[in-house]
Amino acid sequence: EVQLLESGGGWVQPGGSLRLSCAASGFTFSNYAMSWVRQAPGKGLEWVSGISGSGGGTYYADSVKGRFTISRDNSKNTLYLQMNSPRAEDTAFYYCAKGQVVVVNWGQGALVTVSS
Amino acid sequence: QSALTQPASVSGSPGQSITISCTGTSSDVGGYNYVSWYQQHPGKAPKLMIFDVSNRPSGVSNRFSGSKSGNTASLTISGLLAEDEADYYCSSYRNSSTFYVFGTGTKVTVL
């Protein structure tokens, strides 16, 4: 059974930094592209970033480009999202997702609150 | 980066069929067969219902079907059930720096 478990969410001040992690199990992690998708409270889904299975290809939404960095450690079956200089509008549930163009499995989400 | 356009809400009675539209451009919906649809119940993670325009993952009811014409994709739910009441999002690959985009979301209400 595929499991995606996010951690690292919480409160962060504007301009600070936070790193989300996603521990994956139940599939061969290195064979799959992965993504981060976010959802502000009461709002719609927004794709944030994606990474190829090898980690050699990374992609970002314009709204986070230059501030967020996606990475993965295939030896640890873990996906990361480094959030630098977050803004109030980055407040959202962040979902770890298996796949990129088609998201087959989703984690339960980690809430990130950006506030002073 | 602009989201794909969906109606804010669609409603129907049990047993009826409803259709949700998803309008994009030739750079996304119209240009590629990489349209997916997701169902999201309140407080839950999204669930993949349709991928590559019209394919259903294993375990998804055949009451759900997808199609595309030009720059508009559609999700049809037939034989509407109370459990179908949820938010639905389309998504598509986009040939730009954006790479991937979701729709604005549609709330389906079963009357």
Coordinates of N, CA, C and O in Angstrom, one line a residue, chain A residues 20-104:
Chain A
L20 N 9.7 21.1 4.6 CA 8.8 20.0 4.7 C 9.4 18.7 4.2 O 10.3 18.7 3.3
S21 N 9.1 17.6 4.8 CA 9.5 16.3 4.4 C 8.4 15.4 4.1 O 7.3 15.6 4.6
C22 N 8.6 14.4 3.3 CA 7.5 13.4 2.9 C 8.2 12.1 2.9 O 9.0 11.8 2.0
A23 N 7.9 11.2 3.8 CA 8.4 9.9 3.8 C 7.5 9.0 3.0 O 6.3 8.9 3.3
A24 N 8.0 8.3 2.0 CA 7.3 7.5 1.1 C 7.5 6.0 1.3 O 8.6 5.6 1.7
S25 N 6.5 5.2 1.2 CA 6.6 3.7 1.3 C 5.6 3.0 0.4 O 4.6 3.7 0.0
G26 N 5.8 1.8 0.2 CA 4.9 1.0 -0.6 C 5.1 1.0 -2.1 O 4.3 0.4 -2.8
F27 N 6.1 1.6 -2.5 CA 6.5 1.6 -4.0 C 7.9 1.9 -4.1 O 8.6 2.4 -3.2
T28 N 8.5 1.7 -5.3 CA 9.9 2.0 -5.6 C 10.0 3.5 -5.9 O 9.8 4.0 -7.0
F29 N 10.4 4.2 -4.8 CA 10.4 5.6 -4.8 C 11.1 6.2 -6.0 O 10.7 7.2 -6.6
S30 N 12.3 5.7 -6.3 CA 13.2 6.3 -7.3 C 12.6 6.2 -8.7 O 13.1 6.9 -9.6
N31 N 11.6 5.4 -8.9 CA 11.0 5.2 -10.2 C 9.9 6.2 -10.5 O 9.4 6.2 -11.7
Y32 N 9.6 7.1 -9.6 CA 8.5 8.0 -9.8 C 8.8 9.4 -9.6 O 9.5 9.8 -8.6
A33 N 8.3 10.3 -10.5 CA 8.3 11.7 -10.2 C 7.4 12.0 -9.0 O 6.5 11.2 -8.7
M34 N 7.7 13.1 -8.3 CA 6.9 13.5 -7.2 C 6.6 14.9 -7.3 O 7.3 15.7 -8.0
S35 N 5.6 15.3 -6.5 CA 5.1 16.7 -6.6 C 4.7 17.2 -5.2 O 4.5 16.4 -4.3
W36 N 4.7 18.5 -5.1 CA 4.0 19.2 -3.9 C 2.9 20.0 -4.5 O 3.0 20.8 -5.5
V37 N 1.7 19.9 -3.8 CA 0.5 20.6 -4.2 C 0.0 21.3 -2.9 O 0.0 20.6 -1.9
R38 N -0.4 22.5 -3.0 CA -0.9 23.1 -1.8 C -2.4 23.6 -1.9 O -2.9 23.7 -3.1
Q39 N -3.0 23.9 -0.8 CA -4.4 24.3 -0.8 C -4.5 25.2 0.4 O -4.5 24.8 1.6
A40 N -4.7 26.5 0.1 CA -5.0 27.5 1.2 C -6.4 27.1 1.8 O -7.2 26.6 1.1
P41 N -6.6 27.4 3.1 CA -7.8 27.1 3.8 C -9.0 27.6 3.0 O -9.1 28.8 2.7
G42 N -9.9 26.7 2.6 CA -11.1 27.1 1.9 C -11.0 27.5 0.5 O -11.9 27.9 -0.2
K43 N -9.8 27.2 -0.1 CA -9.5 27.6 -1.5 C -9.2 26.3 -2.3 O -9.3 25.2 -1.8
G44 N -8.8 26.6 -3.6 CA -8.6 25.5 -4.5 C -7.2 24.9 -4.4 O -6.3 25.4 -3.7
L45 N -7.0 23.9 -5.3 CA -5.6 23.3 -5.3 C -4.7 24.1 -6.2 O -5.1 24.7 -7.2
E46 N -3.4 24.2 -5.8 CA -2.4 24.8 -6.6 C -1.2 24.0 -6.6 O -0.6 23.6 -5.6
W47 N -0.7 23.6 -7.8 CA 0.5 22.9 -8.0 C 1.7 23.8 -7.6 O 1.7 25.0 -8.0
V48 N 2.6 23.3 -6.8 CA 3.7 24.1 -6.3 C 5.0 23.7 -7.0 O 5.8 24.6 -7.5
S49 N 5.3 22.4 -7.1 CA 6.6 22.0 -7.6 C 6.6 20.5 -7.9 O 5.8 19.8 -7.3
G50 N 7.5 20.1 -8.8 CA 7.6 18.7 -9.2 C 9.1 18.4 -9.4 O 9.9 19.2 -9.7
I51 N 9.4 17.1 -9.3 CA 10.8 16.6 -9.4 C 10.7 15.2 -10.1 O 9.9 14.4 -9.8
S52 N 11.7 15.0 -11.0 CA 11.8 13.7 -11.7 C 12.3 12.6 -10.7 O 12.7 12.9 -9.6
G53 N 12.1 11.4 -11.1 CA 12.5 10.3 -10.3 C 14.0 10.3 -9.9 O 14.3 10.0 -8.7
S54 N 14.8 10.7 -10.8 CA 16.3 10.8 -10.5 C 16.6 12.0 -9.7 O 17.7 12.1 -9.1
G55 N 15.8 13.0 -9.7 CA 16.1 14.3 -9.1 C 16.7 15.3 -10.1 O 16.9 16.4 -9.7
G56 N 17.0 14.8 -11.3 CA 17.7 15.7 -12.2 C 16.8 16.8 -12.9 O 17.3 17.8 -13.4
G57 N 15.5 16.6 -12.8 CA 14.6 17.6 -13.4 C 13.7 18.2 -12.3 O 13.0 17.4 -11.6
T58 N 13.7 19.5 -12.1 CA 12.8 20.1 -11.1 C 12.0 21.2 -11.8 O 12.5 21.9 -12.8
Y59 N 10.8 21.5 -11.3 CA 9.9 22.4 -11.9 C 9.2 23.1 -10.8 O 8.9 22.6 -9.7
Y60 N 8.8 24.4 -11.1 CA 8.2 25.3 -10.0 C 7.1 26.1 -10.6 O 7.2 26.6 -11.7
A61 N 6.1 26.4 -9.8 CA 5.1 27.4 -10.1 C 5.8 28.8 -10.0 O 6.7 29.0 -9.2
D62 N 5.3 29.7 -10.8 CA 5.9 31.0 -10.8 C 5.8 31.7 -9.5 O 6.6 32.5 -9.1
S63 N 4.8 31.3 -8.7 CA 4.5 31.9 -7.4 C 5.6 31.6 -6.4 O 5.7 32.3 -5.3
V64 N 6.3 30.5 -6.6 CA 7.3 30.1 -5.6 C 8.7 30.0 -6.2 O 9.7 29.8 -5.4
K65 N 8.9 30.3 -7.5 CA 10.2 30.1 -8.1 C 11.2 31.1 -7.5 O 10.8 32.3 -7.2
G66 N 12.3 30.6 -7.2 CA 13.4 31.4 -6.5 C 13.3 31.5 -5.0 O 14.2 32.0 -4.4
R67 N 12.2 31.0 -4.5 CA 12.1 31.0 -3.0 C 12.0 29.5 -2.4 O 12.5 29.3 -1.3
F68 N 11.4 28.6 -3.2 CA 11.2 27.3 -2.7 C 12.1 26.3 -3.5 O 12.4 26.6 -4.7
T69 N 12.6 25.3 -2.9 CA 13.5 24.3 -3.6 C 13.0 22.9 -3.3 O 12.8 22.5 -2.1
I70 N 12.7 22.1 -4.3 CA 12.3 20.8 -4.2 C 13.5 19.9 -4.3 O 14.4 20.1 -5.1
S71 N 13.6 18.8 -3.5 CA 14.7 17.8 -3.6 C 14.2 16.5 -3.1 O 13.1 16.4 -2.6
R72 N 15.0 15.5 -3.3 CA 14.7 14.1 -2.9 C 15.9 13.4 -2.5 O 17.0 13.6 -3.1
D73 N 15.8 12.4 -1.6 CA 16.8 11.5 -1.3 C 16.3 10.1 -1.5 O 15.5 9.6 -0.7
N74 N 16.7 9.5 -2.6 CA 16.1 8.2 -3.0 C 16.7 7.1 -2.1 O 16.0 6.1 -2.0
S75 N 17.8 7.3 -1.4 CA 18.3 6.3 -0.5 C 17.4 6.3 0.8 O 17.4 5.3 1.5
K76 N 16.7 7.4 1.1 CA 15.9 7.5 2.3 C 14.4 7.5 1.9 O 13.5 7.6 2.8
N77 N 14.1 7.4 0.6 CA 12.7 7.4 0.2 C 11.9 8.6 0.7 O 10.8 8.6 1.2
T78 N 12.6 9.8 0.6 CA 12.1 11.0 1.2 C 12.1 12.1 0.2 O 13.1 12.3 -0.5
L79 N 11.0 12.9 0.2 CA 10.9 14.1 -0.7 C 10.9 15.3 0.3 O 10.4 15.2 1.4
Y80 N 11.5 16.4 -0.2 CA 11.6 17.6 0.6 C 11.1 18.8 -0.2 O 11.1 18.9 -1.4
L81 N 10.7 19.8 0.6 CA 10.4 21.1 0.1 C 11.0 22.2 1.0 O 10.5 22.3 2.2
Q82 N 12.0 22.8 0.6 CA 12.7 23.9 1.4 C 12.0 25.2 1.0 O 12.0 25.6 -0.1
M83 N 11.4 25.8 2.0 CA 10.6 27.1 1.8 C 11.4 28.2 2.4 O 11.5 28.3 3.7
N84 N 12.0 29.0 1.6 CA 12.7 30.2 2.1 C 11.9 31.5 1.8 O 11.1 31.5 0.8
S85 N 12.1 32.5 2.6 CA 11.3 33.8 2.5 C 9.8 33.6 2.2 O 9.3 34.1 1.3
P86 N 9.2 32.8 3.0 CA 7.8 32.6 2.9 C 7.0 33.9 3.1 O 7.4 34.7 3.8
R87 N 5.8 33.9 2.4 CA 4.9 35.0 2.6 C 3.6 34.6 3.1 O 3.3 33.4 3.2
A88 N 2.8 35.5 3.6 CA 1.5 35.2 4.1 C 0.7 34.4 3.2 O 0.0 33.4 3.6
E89 N 0.8 34.7 1.9 CA 0.0 33.9 0.9 C 0.5 32.5 0.7 O -0.2 31.8 -0.1
D90 N 1.6 32.1 1.3 CA 2.0 30.7 1.2 C 1.4 29.9 2.3 O 1.6 28.7 2.3
T91 N 0.6 30.5 3.1 CA -0.2 29.7 4.2 C -1.1 28.7 3.5 O -2.0 29.1 2.7
A92 N -1.0 27.4 3.8 CA -1.8 26.4 3.1 C -1.5 25.0 3.7 O -0.5 24.9 4.4
F93 N -2.3 24.1 3.3 CA -2.0 22.7 3.5 C -1.1 22.3 2.3 O -1.4 22.6 1.2
Y94 N 0.0 21.6 2.6 CA 0.9 21.2 1.6 C 0.8 19.7 1.5 O 1.1 19.0 2.5
Y95 N 0.4 19.2 0.3 CA 0.3 17.8 0.0 C 1.5 17.3 -0.7 O 1.9 17.9 -1.7
C96 N 2.0 16.2 -0.3 CA 3.0 15.4 -1.0 C 2.3 14.5 -1.9 O 1.3 13.9 -1.6
A97 N 2.7 14.4 -3.2 CA 2.0 13.6 -4.2 C 2.9 12.7 -5.0 O 4.0 13.2 -5.5
K98 N 2.4 11.5 -5.3 CA 3.2 10.6 -6.2 C 2.7 10.8 -7.6 O 1.6 10.6 -7.9
G99 N 3.7 11.2 -8.4 CA 3.4 11.5 -9.8 C 3.6 13.0 -10.1 O 3.8 13.8 -9.1
Q100 N 3.5 13.3 -11.3 CA 3.7 14.7 -11.7 C 2.6 15.2 -12.6 O 1.7 16.0 -12.2
V101 N 2.5 14.7 -13.8 CA 1.4 15.0 -14.7 C 0.1 14.4 -14.3 O -1.0 14.9 -14.4
V102 N 0.2 13.2 -13.7 CA -0.9 12.5 -13.1 C -0.6 12.2 -11.7 O 0.4 11.4 -11.4
V103 N -1.3 12.7 -10.7 CA -1.1 12.5 -9.3 C -1.9 11.3 -8.9 O -3.1 11.4 -8.7
V104 N -1.3 10.2 -8.7 CA -2.0 8.9 -8.3 C -2.3 8.8 -6.8 O -3.4 8.4 -6.4

